[in-house]
Amino acid sequence: MLTKEDIAKRIAKEVKDRYFVNLGIGIPTLVANYVREDIAVEFQSENGVLGMGPFPFEGEEDADIINAGKQTITTLPGASFFDSAFSFGMIRSQKVDLTILGAMEVSENGDIANWKIPGKMVKGMGGAMDLVASAENIIVAMMHVNKAGESKILKRCTLPLTGVGCVKKVVTELAVLEVTGKGFKLLERAPGVSVEHIIASTEADLIIEGEIPEMLI
Amino acid sequence: MITKKVNNVQDAINGIESGMTIMFGGFGLCGIPENTIAALVNTSISDLTCISNNAGVDDFGLGLLLQKKQIKKMISSYVGENAEFERQMLSGELEVELTPQGTLAERCRAAQAGIPAFFTPAGYGTEVAEGKEAREFNGKMHIMEEAFKADFAIVKAWKGDEAGNLIFKGTARNFNACMAGAGKITIAEVEELVPVGSLDPNQIHVPGIMVQRIFQGEKFEKRIEQRTVRAKN
């Protein structure tokens, strides 16, 4: 089974040369740490910055330079700032190549639920609905099952949706799944995890063709 | 030159009344008009509808207006950092309209740009779309969202001049640049009010025509919500 860092490492392999990437809060944020250094990638944060760098050194943090998680950040050479309407403009017009975000549930037709649990305090969707409705390539990073041990990979989402038919790939501590027109296709399994274990942990049906390779982390 | 300068925050907030709809710039605590918020906390103005991406924290930003129960309704995209907000929302004292962040920004921009409504794919197929017109463009479904109508827009900038021209710093531009000119009256508080002529016209982010009142804030705390640093080795 993968750790959260391992999930981030695996997703980092999906980040290609010359990609503009938006990272959500949680595991997705860790992806930036594992992107190959020999490729050119720029990170966008939807509050209004492109070309995000690492966190600042202690004492160098600037209240005016934060990411969408409200964390203090730095910028890299070539970075730019813009207003939030412009920022979502570049998201809607698909200038951002890849969006990586967390989820509570994903369904076999690519629906995603990640903002609201009925009966619990609703914090809001932030930019998630805009991102999932617009991005061409959306990868979800999440745990395969919830704290109660129930599958988060479903035939149909049970929670209020964030977006419909938008997720392309899901990476969990157990598996890499692709959302196809016919449902989830099992692409890779985590080291030491059997296909049977994945099937048993997944409520949705899985398309399994041939030998399923282990993930390379 | 048409001057927009007012002497102080008291003059800036003149005319704000209970029951009005007010836009507040900022993302989290970054770039919020903290001097104007502080001045409003010291008034008896109440029943405000506030359009702001977030609702501050318990003891800073719009959280201060919430503590004094001056807000009737919040229109925001994310409100998770505020215990008093949660209490008022769950008890029904506070009305909350959650809207996707990009839609929130564009509803401000549309108001600023004189566009009454627009179509966006954000929220299609979700509860955000309920009651809204849906239409297909280029094979993709979109929902219609309307421009905000606000009595006042209150923004914060880094530098400004008496003509009302504004320059922002870093990600503090956020909703401030979208909201300037999006209310009937726009108040801009700036860290530094500089003499007219000292800002390069090429570098202006918001032209002065969008701003009716400008003043230099007395002090800026510029609180950091998530101080995240790495160790020097």
Short mmCIF file of C-alpha atoms in Angstrom, two decimals:
data_model
loop_
_atom_site.label_atom_id
_atom_site.label_comp_id
_atom_site.label_asym_id
_atom_site.label_seq_id
_atom_site.Cartn_x
_atom_site.Cartn_y
_atom_site.Cartn_z
CA MET A 1 0.00 0.00 0.00
CA LEU A 2 1.18 3.48 -0.82
CA THR A 3 1.71 6.33 1.58
CA LYS A 4 0.36 9.77 0.72
CA GLU A 5 3.87 10.71 -0.43
CA ASP A 6 3.93 7.64 -2.69
CA ILE A 7 0.59 8.64 -4.23
CA ALA A 8 2.06 12.08 -4.92
CA LYS A 9 5.20 10.47 -6.43
CA ARG A 10 3.11 8.32 -8.75
CA ILE A 11 0.99 11.27 -9.86
CA ALA A 12 4.13 13.31 -10.47
CA LYS A 13 4.89 10.92 -13.34
CA GLU A 14 1.75 12.21 -15.07
CA VAL A 15 3.21 15.72 -15.16
CA LYS A 16 4.80 16.22 -18.56
CA ASP A 17 7.24 18.71 -20.03
CA ARG A 18 5.73 22.18 -20.71
CA TYR A 19 2.65 21.53 -18.58
CA PHE A 20 0.83 24.20 -16.62
CA VAL A 21 -0.53 22.47 -13.52
CA ASN A 22 -3.02 23.37 -10.80
CA LEU A 23 -2.63 21.49 -7.53
CA GLY A 24 -5.40 21.17 -4.96
CA ILE A 25 -4.98 21.07 -1.21
CA GLY A 26 -3.68 17.91 0.54
CA ILE A 27 -1.92 15.10 -1.33
CA PRO A 28 -1.96 17.10 -4.62
CA THR A 29 0.21 19.82 -3.03
CA LEU A 30 2.90 17.17 -2.39
CA VAL A 31 3.12 16.39 -6.12
CA ALA A 32 5.24 19.50 -6.70
CA ASN A 33 8.00 17.90 -4.59
CA TYR A 34 8.37 14.93 -6.95
CA VAL A 35 8.16 16.38 -10.46
CA ARG A 36 11.24 15.54 -12.55
CA GLU A 37 13.77 18.32 -12.49
CA ASP A 38 14.68 17.99 -16.16
CA ILE A 39 11.27 19.10 -17.41
CA ALA A 40 9.72 22.58 -17.54
CA VAL A 41 6.54 22.80 -15.46
CA GLU A 42 4.73 25.82 -14.07
CA PHE A 43 2.33 25.67 -11.16
CA GLN A 44 -0.77 27.83 -11.15
CA SER A 45 -2.74 28.75 -8.06
CA GLU A 46 -6.26 29.95 -8.70
CA ASN A 47 -6.16 32.94 -6.38
CA GLY A 48 -3.89 34.51 -8.99
CA VAL A 49 -0.32 33.32 -9.48
CA LEU A 50 1.54 31.37 -12.13
CA GLY A 51 5.09 30.19 -11.57
CA MET A 52 4.84 29.21 -7.91
CA GLY A 53 8.04 28.18 -6.19
CA PRO A 54 8.71 26.42 -2.90
CA PHE A 55 7.67 27.70 0.53
CA PRO A 56 9.75 30.69 1.66
CA PHE A 57 12.64 30.45 4.09
CA GLU A 58 11.75 31.33 7.63
CA GLY A 59 11.67 35.11 8.00
CA GLU A 60 11.19 35.69 4.28
CA GLU A 61 7.45 35.00 4.17
CA ASP A 62 5.30 37.72 2.61
CA ALA A 63 1.62 38.13 3.58
CA ASP A 64 0.92 39.33 0.03
CA ILE A 65 2.22 36.16 -1.65
CA ILE A 66 0.11 33.10 -0.88
CA ASN A 67 -1.38 30.11 -2.69
CA ALA A 68 -5.00 28.97 -2.83
CA GLY A 69 -4.44 27.04 0.41
CA LYS A 70 -3.59 30.43 1.98
CA GLN A 71 -0.03 29.22 2.58
CA THR A 72 2.90 31.59 2.15
CA ILE A 73 4.81 30.78 -1.05
CA THR A 74 7.58 32.09 -3.28
CA THR A 75 7.65 32.70 -7.01
CA LEU A 76 10.17 31.52 -9.60
CA PRO A 77 11.72 33.57 -12.42
CA GLY A 78 9.05 34.11 -15.09
CA ALA A 79 6.20 34.11 -12.57
CA SER A 80 3.19 36.41 -12.87
CA PHE A 81 0.35 37.66 -10.69
CA PHE A 82 -3.18 38.37 -11.89
CA ASP A 83 -6.65 38.87 -10.49
CA SER A 84 -9.00 36.01 -9.67
CA ALA A 85 -11.31 36.57 -12.66
CA PHE A 86 -8.34 36.41 -15.01
CA SER A 87 -7.11 33.34 -13.15
CA PHE A 88 -10.33 31.42 -13.70
CA GLY A 89 -10.35 32.70 -17.25
CA MET A 90 -7.15 30.79 -17.98
CA ILE A 91 -8.66 27.76 -16.25
CA ARG A 92 -11.94 27.91 -18.22
CA SER A 93 -10.15 28.45 -21.52
CA GLN A 94 -8.06 25.34 -20.79
CA LYS A 95 -4.66 26.99 -20.72
CA VAL A 96 -3.98 24.93 -17.60
CA ASP A 97 -3.08 21.43 -18.82
CA LEU A 98 -3.58 19.37 -15.71
CA THR A 99 -5.60 19.68 -12.53
CA ILE A 100 -4.83 17.40 -9.58
CA LEU A 101 -7.25 17.40 -6.70
CA GLY A 102 -8.60 15.35 -3.83
CA ALA A 103 -12.06 13.78 -3.61
CA MET A 104 -14.50 12.11 -1.25
CA GLU A 105 -16.04 10.01 -4.04
CA VAL A 106 -15.49 9.35 -7.75
CA SER A 107 -17.93 7.43 -9.94
CA GLU A 108 -17.34 5.24 -12.98
CA ASN A 109 -18.61 7.91 -15.37
CA GLY A 110 -16.11 10.44 -14.00
CA ASP A 111 -18.37 12.34 -11.60
CA ILE A 112 -16.61 13.76 -8.55
CA ALA A 113 -17.89 14.73 -5.10
CA ASN A 114 -15.51 16.60 -2.85
CA TRP A 115 -17.18 19.60 -1.23
CA LYS A 116 -20.16 18.72 0.88
CA ILE A 117 -21.36 16.07 3.32
CA PRO A 118 -25.05 16.55 4.12
CA GLY A 119 -25.59 17.20 7.81
CA LYS A 120 -22.03 18.42 8.35
CA MET A 121 -20.67 21.95 8.28
CA VAL A 122 -20.34 22.99 4.65
CA LYS A 123 -17.20 24.98 4.06
CA GLY A 124 -17.77 25.64 0.39
CA MET A 125 -16.49 24.50 -2.96
CA GLY A 126 -13.83 27.17 -3.41
CA GLY A 127 -12.50 26.85 -6.95
CA ALA A 128 -13.10 23.11 -7.29
CA MET A 129 -16.29 23.36 -9.37
CA ASP A 130 -14.68 25.75 -11.84
CA LEU A 131 -11.57 23.58 -12.11
CA VAL A 132 -13.34 20.27 -12.68
CA ALA A 133 -15.85 21.78 -15.14
CA SER A 134 -13.09 23.29 -17.24
CA ALA A 135 -9.90 21.26 -17.11
CA GLU A 136 -9.24 18.81 -19.90
CA ASN A 137 -7.15 16.49 -17.77
CA ILE A 138 -8.19 15.86 -14.18
CA ILE A 139 -6.42 13.41 -11.89
CA VAL A 140 -7.85 12.63 -8.48
CA ALA A 141 -5.54 11.79 -5.60
CA MET A 142 -7.31 10.10 -2.73
CA MET A 143 -7.52 7.13 -0.41
CA HIS A 144 -9.35 4.16 -1.90
CA VAL A 145 -11.67 3.66 1.07
CA ASN A 146 -13.01 6.08 3.68
CA LYS A 147 -12.42 5.91 7.43
CA ALA A 148 -15.37 3.56 7.79
CA GLY A 149 -13.71 1.19 5.31
CA GLU A 150 -16.18 1.92 2.52
CA SER A 151 -15.10 2.27 -1.09
CA LYS A 152 -14.80 5.81 -2.46
CA ILE A 153 -14.67 4.41 -6.00
CA LEU A 154 -18.35 3.99 -6.85
CA LYS A 155 -20.83 3.16 -9.56
CA ARG A 156 -22.64 6.38 -8.64
CA CYS A 157 -21.60 9.11 -6.22
CA THR A 158 -23.82 9.37 -3.16
CA LEU A 159 -22.62 12.82 -2.01
CA PRO A 160 -23.55 16.14 -3.66
CA LEU A 161 -21.52 16.47 -6.85
CA THR A 162 -18.72 18.90 -7.59
CA GLY A 163 -18.71 18.11 -11.30
CA VAL A 164 -20.01 15.57 -13.79
CA GLY A 165 -18.13 13.31 -16.19
CA CYS A 166 -14.82 15.07 -15.70
CA VAL A 167 -12.31 12.83 -13.89
CA LYS A 168 -9.80 11.07 -16.16
CA LYS A 169 -7.66 9.16 -13.71
CA VAL A 170 -7.64 8.21 -10.02
CA VAL A 171 -4.54 7.33 -8.01
CA THR A 172 -5.08 5.76 -4.59
CA GLU A 173 -2.95 3.88 -2.07
CA LEU A 174 -4.02 0.68 -3.87
CA ALA A 175 -4.29 1.38 -7.57
CA VAL A 176 -4.20 3.59 -10.63
CA LEU A 177 -7.58 3.67 -12.35
CA GLU A 178 -8.55 5.23 -15.64
CA VAL A 179 -12.09 6.49 -16.26
CA THR A 180 -13.13 5.11 -19.66
CA GLY A 181 -16.44 5.30 -21.51
CA LYS A 182 -17.19 1.85 -20.10
CA GLY A 183 -16.18 2.47 -16.49
CA PHE A 184 -13.04 2.21 -14.37
CA LYS A 185 -10.11 0.40 -15.96
CA LEU A 186 -7.46 -0.94 -13.59
CA LEU A 187 -4.11 0.23 -14.96
CA GLU A 188 -1.67 -0.46 -12.13
CA ARG A 189 -1.65 -1.89 -8.64
CA ALA A 190 0.40 -0.70 -5.67
CA PRO A 191 3.47 -2.79 -4.85
CA GLY A 192 2.41 -5.88 -2.95
CA VAL A 193 -1.31 -5.28 -3.46
CA SER A 194 -3.23 -8.00 -5.30
CA VAL A 195 -5.85 -7.45 -7.96
CA GLU A 196 -8.28 -9.33 -5.69
CA HIS A 197 -7.61 -6.86 -2.87
CA ILE A 198 -8.38 -3.97 -5.21
CA ILE A 199 -11.58 -5.60 -6.46
CA ALA A 200 -12.67 -6.25 -2.87
CA SER A 201 -12.00 -2.60 -1.95
CA THR A 202 -13.91 -1.18 -4.90
CA GLU A 203 -17.68 -0.84 -5.13
CA ALA A 204 -17.62 -0.04 -8.85
CA ASP A 205 -16.91 -2.74 -11.42
CA LEU A 206 -13.38 -2.78 -12.76
CA ILE A 207 -12.25 -3.49 -16.30
CA ILE A 208 -9.23 -5.77 -15.96
CA GLU A 209 -7.31 -6.72 -19.06
CA GLY A 210 -4.33 -9.08 -18.86
CA GLU A 211 -1.60 -8.83 -16.23
CA ILE A 212 -1.89 -5.69 -14.12
CA PRO A 213 1.60 -4.26 -13.56
CA GLU A 214 2.86 -2.90 -10.25
CA MET A 215 3.22 0.85 -10.02
CA LEU A 216 6.72 2.22 -10.40
CA ILE A 217 7.22 4.76 -7.64
CA MET B 1 -7.34 65.52 -12.70
CA ILE B 2 -10.47 64.51 -10.84
CA THR B 3 -9.49 63.81 -7.26
CA LYS B 4 -10.94 60.85 -5.37
CA LYS B 5 -9.10 61.45 -2.16
CA VAL B 6 -11.06 61.46 1.07
CA ASN B 7 -9.45 62.49 4.34
CA ASN B 8 -9.95 59.37 6.34
CA VAL B 9 -11.79 56.10 6.63
CA GLN B 10 -14.79 57.81 8.26
CA ASP B 11 -15.33 59.92 5.15
CA ALA B 12 -14.77 56.83 3.01
CA ILE B 13 -17.61 54.87 4.60
CA ASN B 14 -20.06 57.77 4.56
CA GLY B 15 -23.36 56.57 3.10
CA ILE B 16 -23.01 52.92 3.98
CA GLU B 17 -26.27 51.93 5.60
CA SER B 18 -27.87 48.92 7.20
CA GLY B 19 -29.29 46.45 4.72
CA MET B 20 -26.88 47.30 1.91
CA THR B 21 -24.96 44.85 -0.27
CA ILE B 22 -21.21 45.33 -0.05
CA MET B 23 -18.31 43.67 -1.86
CA PHE B 24 -15.10 43.13 0.08
CA GLY B 25 -11.87 42.38 -1.77
CA GLY B 26 -9.32 39.86 -0.55
CA PHE B 27 -8.65 36.15 -0.61
CA GLY B 28 -8.49 34.65 2.85
CA LEU B 29 -6.84 37.41 4.85
CA CYS B 30 -4.63 38.41 1.90
CA GLY B 31 -5.43 41.85 0.54
CA ILE B 32 -8.49 42.55 2.68
CA PRO B 33 -9.51 46.18 3.31
CA GLU B 34 -8.73 45.90 7.00
CA ASN B 35 -9.01 49.60 7.87
CA THR B 36 -12.46 49.93 6.35
CA ILE B 37 -13.64 46.74 8.04
CA ALA B 38 -12.36 48.06 11.38
CA ALA B 39 -14.27 51.32 10.84
CA LEU B 40 -17.49 49.46 10.00
CA VAL B 41 -17.13 47.38 13.18
CA ASN B 42 -17.30 50.66 15.12
CA THR B 43 -20.65 51.62 13.60
CA SER B 44 -24.15 50.33 14.30
CA ILE B 45 -24.61 49.38 10.64
CA SER B 46 -26.16 45.92 10.41
CA ASP B 47 -28.06 43.51 8.14
CA LEU B 48 -25.32 43.69 5.54
CA THR B 49 -25.13 41.33 2.60
CA CYS B 50 -21.42 40.74 2.06
CA ILE B 51 -19.91 39.47 -1.17
CA SER B 52 -16.47 38.17 -0.29
CA ASN B 53 -14.61 35.00 -1.26
CA ASN B 54 -14.12 34.14 2.41
CA ALA B 55 -15.51 35.29 5.73
CA GLY B 56 -12.32 36.06 7.61
CA VAL B 57 -11.29 34.35 10.83
CA ASP B 58 -12.86 34.77 14.27
CA ASP B 59 -10.84 37.80 15.28
CA PHE B 60 -9.84 39.36 11.97
CA GLY B 61 -11.30 40.41 8.67
CA LEU B 62 -15.03 39.95 8.14
CA GLY B 63 -15.02 37.75 11.23
CA LEU B 64 -15.05 41.01 13.22
CA LEU B 65 -18.33 42.08 11.59
CA LEU B 66 -19.73 38.60 12.20
CA GLN B 67 -18.85 38.78 15.90
CA LYS B 68 -20.94 41.95 16.14
CA LYS B 69 -23.76 40.33 14.15
CA GLN B 70 -23.62 43.05 11.51
CA ILE B 71 -23.87 40.59 8.62
CA LYS B 72 -27.20 39.15 7.50
CA LYS B 73 -25.97 37.22 4.49
CA MET B 74 -22.64 36.06 3.08
CA ILE B 75 -22.04 35.26 -0.59
CA SER B 76 -18.74 33.35 -0.68
CA SER B 77 -16.95 30.34 -2.15
CA TYR B 78 -15.24 29.04 0.98
CA VAL B 79 -15.99 29.84 4.61
CA GLY B 80 -14.24 27.15 6.59
CA GLU B 81 -11.91 29.15 8.82
CA ASN B 82 -14.34 30.75 11.21
CA ALA B 83 -16.05 29.21 14.27
CA GLU B 84 -18.45 32.11 14.86
CA PHE B 85 -19.48 31.90 11.22
CA GLU B 86 -20.24 28.20 11.68
CA ARG B 87 -22.27 28.87 14.82
CA GLN B 88 -24.39 31.59 13.17
CA MET B 89 -24.88 29.54 10.02
CA LEU B 90 -25.99 26.42 11.89
CA SER B 91 -28.33 28.41 14.14
CA GLY B 92 -29.92 30.06 11.11
CA GLU B 93 -28.91 33.60 12.14
CA LEU B 94 -26.73 33.95 9.07
CA GLU B 95 -27.81 33.28 5.52
CA VAL B 96 -25.08 31.81 3.31
CA GLU B 97 -24.94 31.53 -0.46
CA LEU B 98 -22.02 29.42 -1.66
CA THR B 99 -20.89 29.98 -5.21
CA PRO B 100 -17.92 28.58 -7.14
CA GLN B 101 -14.87 30.80 -6.82
CA GLY B 102 -14.44 31.46 -10.53
CA THR B 103 -18.14 32.24 -10.82
CA LEU B 104 -17.85 34.62 -7.86
CA ALA B 105 -14.93 36.41 -9.52
CA GLU B 106 -16.69 36.57 -12.88
CA ARG B 107 -19.94 37.87 -11.32
CA CYS B 108 -17.83 40.74 -9.95
CA ARG B 109 -16.02 41.25 -13.23
CA ALA B 110 -19.33 41.21 -15.13
CA ALA B 111 -20.69 43.93 -12.85
CA GLN B 112 -17.49 45.89 -13.40
CA ALA B 113 -17.74 45.38 -17.16
CA GLY B 114 -21.46 46.16 -17.55
CA ILE B 115 -22.39 42.60 -18.56
CA PRO B 116 -25.65 41.48 -16.92
CA ALA B 117 -25.06 37.73 -17.13
CA PHE B 118 -22.81 35.07 -18.61
CA PHE B 119 -22.59 31.30 -19.10
CA THR B 120 -20.05 29.12 -17.32
CA PRO B 121 -19.60 25.34 -17.15
CA ALA B 122 -18.82 25.54 -13.41
CA GLY B 123 -21.49 23.89 -11.32
CA TYR B 124 -23.40 22.28 -14.19
CA GLY B 125 -24.98 19.04 -12.96
CA THR B 126 -24.57 20.08 -9.30
CA GLU B 127 -26.88 21.77 -6.81
CA VAL B 128 -25.33 25.12 -7.79
CA ALA B 129 -27.18 24.82 -11.12
CA GLU B 130 -30.62 24.44 -9.52
CA GLY B 131 -33.05 27.05 -10.81
CA LYS B 132 -30.56 28.43 -13.33
CA GLU B 133 -30.87 28.43 -17.10
CA ALA B 134 -28.68 25.74 -18.70
CA ARG B 135 -27.54 25.87 -22.29
CA GLU B 136 -25.21 23.96 -24.54
CA PHE B 137 -22.36 25.74 -26.29
CA ASN B 138 -19.83 23.87 -28.42
CA GLY B 139 -21.12 20.54 -27.19
CA LYS B 140 -20.72 21.39 -23.51
CA MET B 141 -23.34 22.36 -20.95
CA HIS B 142 -23.17 25.72 -19.19
CA ILE B 143 -25.31 27.55 -16.66
CA MET B 144 -26.25 31.21 -16.63
CA GLU B 145 -24.91 33.34 -13.80
CA GLU B 146 -25.79 36.97 -13.20
CA ALA B 147 -23.61 39.96 -12.42
CA PHE B 148 -23.67 41.10 -8.82
CA LYS B 149 -25.44 44.29 -7.86
CA ALA B 150 -23.66 45.94 -4.96
CA ASP B 151 -24.11 49.31 -3.28
CA PHE B 152 -20.45 49.56 -2.34
CA ALA B 153 -17.29 47.75 -3.37
CA ILE B 154 -14.46 48.01 -0.86
CA VAL B 155 -11.01 47.10 -2.11
CA LYS B 156 -7.45 47.28 -0.87
CA ALA B 157 -4.43 48.12 -3.00
CA TRP B 158 -0.71 48.51 -2.43
CA LYS B 159 -0.32 51.92 -4.02
CA GLY B 160 -2.80 54.43 -5.30
CA ASP B 161 -2.93 58.08 -6.26
CA GLU B 162 -5.51 60.81 -5.76
CA ALA B 163 -6.95 60.07 -9.19
CA GLY B 164 -7.92 56.63 -7.84
CA ASN B 165 -5.44 54.67 -9.93
CA LEU B 166 -4.47 51.43 -8.20
CA ILE B 167 -1.51 49.06 -8.17
CA PHE B 168 -1.63 45.78 -6.29
CA LYS B 169 1.16 43.62 -4.93
CA GLY B 170 1.50 39.87 -5.31
CA THR B 171 -1.57 37.73 -4.87
CA ALA B 172 -3.28 40.56 -2.94
CA ARG B 173 -4.66 41.57 -6.34
CA ASN B 174 -7.12 38.60 -6.17
CA PHE B 175 -10.71 39.85 -5.94
CA ASN B 176 -9.70 43.47 -5.40
CA ALA B 177 -9.06 44.12 -9.07
CA CYS B 178 -12.36 42.41 -10.07
CA MET B 179 -14.43 44.33 -7.54
CA ALA B 180 -13.06 47.82 -8.20
CA GLY B 181 -15.87 49.52 -10.11
CA ALA B 182 -18.28 46.64 -9.53
CA GLY B 183 -20.30 48.50 -6.89
CA LYS B 184 -22.20 51.78 -7.24
CA ILE B 185 -19.46 53.36 -5.16
CA THR B 186 -15.96 51.91 -4.87
CA ILE B 187 -13.82 52.66 -1.85
CA ALA B 188 -10.12 51.93 -2.14
CA GLU B 189 -7.84 51.82 0.87
CA VAL B 190 -4.17 51.81 -0.01
CA GLU B 191 -0.96 51.19 1.87
CA GLU B 192 0.59 54.20 0.22
CA LEU B 193 -1.25 57.15 -1.32
CA VAL B 194 1.26 58.75 -3.67
CA PRO B 195 1.13 62.13 -5.46
CA VAL B 196 -0.57 62.17 -8.85
CA GLY B 197 2.03 61.72 -11.56
CA SER B 198 4.30 59.46 -9.57
CA LEU B 199 2.70 56.21 -10.79
CA ASP B 200 3.71 55.06 -14.26
CA PRO B 201 0.47 54.90 -16.35
CA ASN B 202 1.83 51.71 -17.95
CA GLN B 203 1.84 49.95 -14.61
CA ILE B 204 -1.69 50.83 -13.38
CA HIS B 205 -3.79 47.72 -12.65
CA VAL B 206 -7.12 49.53 -12.13
CA PRO B 207 -7.72 52.96 -13.69
CA GLY B 208 -9.01 55.67 -11.40
CA ILE B 209 -12.41 55.88 -13.13
CA MET B 210 -13.38 52.71 -11.24
CA VAL B 211 -12.71 54.28 -7.84
CA GLN B 212 -14.80 57.01 -6.21
CA ARG B 213 -13.04 57.29 -2.84
CA ILE B 214 -9.42 56.61 -1.94
CA PHE B 215 -7.50 56.98 1.29
CA GLN B 216 -4.32 55.74 2.89
CA GLY B 217 -4.99 53.18 5.59
CA GLU B 218 -3.74 54.11 9.04
CA LYS B 219 -2.13 50.74 9.68
CA PHE B 220 -2.00 47.37 8.03
CA GLU B 221 -1.56 44.25 10.13
CA LYS B 222 -1.51 41.99 7.05
CA ARG B 223 -2.04 38.85 9.05
CA ILE B 224 -0.87 35.54 7.57
CA GLU B 225 -3.41 32.73 7.76
CA GLN B 226 -1.13 29.76 7.03
CA ARG B 227 2.46 30.65 7.69
CA THR B 228 4.35 27.96 5.80
CA VAL B 229 8.11 28.07 5.64
CA ARG B 230 11.06 25.77 4.98
CA ALA B 231 14.15 25.64 7.14
CA LYS B 232 17.37 27.25 5.97
CA ASN B 233 20.07 24.65 6.00
#
